[in-house]
């Protein structure tokens, strides 16, 4: 029987513990022989990432027991942390990064006696140490080639990055000098190398401050010499205003790359040395790099020009939006706002999409013969490992299969919306109305709504089942996820709306969605909230200090002080991100001061909840401390929960539970809703 119950007090089987147990998703899929491997979240095991193997017979196992944690900290957001190859005498050889010490380890799970992982790289006592990501395993050379991040001092920007070769015999485990550097560090950032099928060339992506990788990168190509060095390296695609997000070699030796030179990340075939492009001037450095002009260094031919994205922002090294197949076809992820797995014929331009209910594919792909493996989710399913057989066109779930932990009738039904923002600009959003099969509101009551601002900010909110959203919608709270100007998935022009406008466009676009919902009678104007984490935490805090629209807000591990950020208050990767988001500090110091929520703390009047990891080096907790000092004694009700052992984003189940219940309690108190069964959050003034 359906009960008439006010919004917000609905009973729901989706508890905080259930939502926490489904936090995270599979990443970094790879194929070794007939087996498929990936990393999987283990929130109940302290948030570690397990390495999972699915055998050809369908059996599945976690390869490494706790506390092994397969996760890299390169650029703090990490990257591809493992690689594998078949070794017929002892089964597969796995190389992986262990989170605790960031060392590379080698492991042969089927070797006689099953010895445990053995270290390949040393521990550094300097700063953040030696970190590795995006490996390419080369057993024939006796090496693994990786991107190396090496701290040179104690400061967050005292760091250099190179491509390096690590011997597989363990000789570098205690000897940094045994690691061969293949590039000279002239570029601030590099991805791991991709070797051509004949081993004669290597390709990688590089970029420099103040650019972020979605602003401008260079695709570099070098010859691999007989002694394993890189020679005559040059830039063949990209530049300061062109983002190359990924490059791959095809089986016939062609080089493919995803570039946004058209305004959309599309795929190109790139001519390089040995093809039709003329070689660049040979000004060789000690590491074999060549100073090459960025324009005209090579030719690039679009495979399928479309106003769609075939790639995305390179937040983690080793992301893979496309993968060439041995047949000559190319598996691609593409779309606008949502993503689809397709198979592209680069000769004809024909693109055939895989069947299935999924609306979002994460940037990880692997291929084996005619099969493609990826990770996908939809509005009614969480992320799962999916196989597409291009020979038959059939798709099936082969790992992390979604199983409804509750009756799916409690899941929200999202609505894709586009509203009009300031100046007539389009703003994209996913609206999740409150729903429960057990409850209906009395009379004409309008529901409370929480506006979610995603992190990044150069990112987007995917259209997928999220039990944290369902935790609220099944209790009678609506959720509106806003892909504000600056979000990816809608082309470079949409992405560039945030240039110089962070704290303006994102705040206005979130407010535009909230206003539209209130004006049309979908949401209760007096019961609107804002929440976000990381860059979304900045947007939430900025919204509370500028709009007066929201009755309360939840701010998770946020950016609060732009001046502190630009003066060394964050890690190296994003240390100059504000050059594009706000503008050069020397030219616009007023923007940094006037837009910072820390400087505008006196304008906050609505209750808020501040959530922070104490080990966060991206948005350090010191910002929260100063913000709380600024609001103290002003009569604003608030709460601050800080979590030991958590960094930028919460991974432990107990943390997620505490954070969700505290957030629900905040809304209950701010909206005057008596929520039963949830610990009351103590708000102070």
PDB file of N, CA, C and O in Angstrom, residues 31-36 54-57 86 368-369 371 373:
ATOM      1  N   UNK A  31      43.992  -7.493 -21.260  1.00  0.00           N
ATOM      2  CA  UNK A  31      43.843  -8.884 -21.688  1.00  0.00           C
ATOM      3  C   UNK A  31      45.215  -9.526 -21.781  1.00  0.00           C
ATOM      4  O   UNK A  31      46.146  -8.951 -22.365  1.00  0.00           O
ATOM      5  N   UNK A  32      45.353 -10.717 -21.184  1.00  0.00           N
ATOM      6  CA  UNK A  32      46.577 -11.509 -21.279  1.00  0.00           C
ATOM      7  C   UNK A  32      46.159 -12.899 -21.733  1.00  0.00           C
ATOM      8  O   UNK A  32      45.488 -13.626 -20.986  1.00  0.00           O
ATOM      9  N   UNK A  33      46.526 -13.259 -22.949  1.00  0.00           N
ATOM     10  CA  UNK A  33      46.031 -14.512 -23.495  1.00  0.00           C
ATOM     11  C   UNK A  33      44.520 -14.470 -23.580  1.00  0.00           C
ATOM     12  O   UNK A  33      43.934 -13.514 -24.088  1.00  0.00           O
ATOM     13  N   UNK A  34      43.875 -15.500 -23.045  1.00  0.00           N
ATOM     14  CA  UNK A  34      42.408 -15.542 -23.051  1.00  0.00           C
ATOM     15  C   UNK A  34      41.800 -14.990 -21.769  1.00  0.00           C
ATOM     16  O   UNK A  34      40.572 -14.998 -21.612  1.00  0.00           O
ATOM     17  N   UNK A  35      42.624 -14.508 -20.844  1.00  0.00           N
ATOM     18  CA  UNK A  35      42.139 -14.000 -19.559  1.00  0.00           C
ATOM     19  C   UNK A  35      41.991 -12.484 -19.603  1.00  0.00           C
ATOM     20  O   UNK A  35      42.758 -11.779 -20.280  1.00  0.00           O
ATOM     21  N   UNK A  36      41.017 -11.985 -18.861  1.00  0.00           N
ATOM     22  CA  UNK A  36      40.775 -10.542 -18.765  1.00  0.00           C
ATOM     23  C   UNK A  36      41.051 -10.120 -17.329  1.00  0.00           C
ATOM     24  O   UNK A  36      40.650 -10.795 -16.370  1.00  0.00           O
ATOM     25  N   UNK A  54      39.892 -12.734 -14.606  1.00  0.00           N
ATOM     26  CA  UNK A  54      38.807 -13.596 -15.076  1.00  0.00           C
ATOM     27  C   UNK A  54      39.379 -14.561 -16.093  1.00  0.00           C
ATOM     28  O   UNK A  54      39.880 -14.162 -17.149  1.00  0.00           O
ATOM     29  N   UNK A  55      39.328 -15.824 -15.775  1.00  0.00           N
ATOM     30  CA  UNK A  55      39.868 -16.840 -16.668  1.00  0.00           C
ATOM     31  C   UNK A  55      38.895 -17.150 -17.805  1.00  0.00           C
ATOM     32  O   UNK A  55      37.726 -16.779 -17.763  1.00  0.00           O
ATOM     33  N   UNK A  56      39.413 -17.855 -18.788  1.00  0.00           N
ATOM     34  CA  UNK A  56      38.605 -18.166 -19.965  1.00  0.00           C
ATOM     35  C   UNK A  56      37.386 -19.019 -19.624  1.00  0.00           C
ATOM     36  O   UNK A  56      36.367 -18.963 -20.321  1.00  0.00           O
ATOM     37  N   UNK A  57      37.477 -19.788 -18.531  1.00  0.00           N
ATOM     38  CA  UNK A  57      36.330 -20.619 -18.149  1.00  0.00           C
ATOM     39  C   UNK A  57      35.273 -19.856 -17.359  1.00  0.00           C
ATOM     40  O   UNK A  57      34.279 -20.434 -16.917  1.00  0.00           O
ATOM     41  N   UNK A  86      52.140 -12.717 -21.372  1.00  0.00           N
ATOM     42  CA  UNK A  86      52.188 -14.173 -21.236  1.00  0.00           C
ATOM     43  C   UNK A  86      53.632 -14.652 -21.243  1.00  0.00           C
ATOM     44  O   UNK A  86      54.450 -14.192 -22.050  1.00  0.00           O
ATOM     45  N   UNK A 368      41.399  -8.356 -27.712  1.00  0.00           N
ATOM     46  CA  UNK A 368      42.006  -9.672 -27.878  1.00  0.00           C
ATOM     47  C   UNK A 368      41.321 -10.344 -29.056  1.00  0.00           C
ATOM     48  O   UNK A 368      40.120 -10.646 -28.988  1.00  0.00           O
ATOM     49  N   UNK A 369      42.059 -10.521 -30.154  1.00  0.00           N
ATOM     50  CA  UNK A 369      41.490 -11.090 -31.383  1.00  0.00           C
ATOM     51  C   UNK A 369      40.298 -10.234 -31.830  1.00  0.00           C
ATOM     52  O   UNK A 369      40.475  -9.062 -32.106  1.00  0.00           O
ATOM     53  N   UNK A 371      37.656  -9.611 -29.927  1.00  0.00           N
ATOM     54  CA  UNK A 371      36.902  -9.179 -28.753  1.00  0.00           C
ATOM     55  C   UNK A 371      37.412  -7.841 -28.210  1.00  0.00           C
ATOM     56  O   UNK A 371      38.602  -7.557 -28.249  1.00  0.00           O
ATOM     57  N   UNK A 373      37.009  -5.350 -24.683  1.00  0.00           N
ATOM     58  CA  UNK A 373      36.597  -5.340 -23.284  1.00  0.00           C
ATOM     59  C   UNK A 373      36.595  -3.906 -22.766  1.00  0.00           C
ATOM     60  O   UNK A 373      37.511  -3.124 -23.051  1.00  0.00           O
TER      61      UNK A 373
END
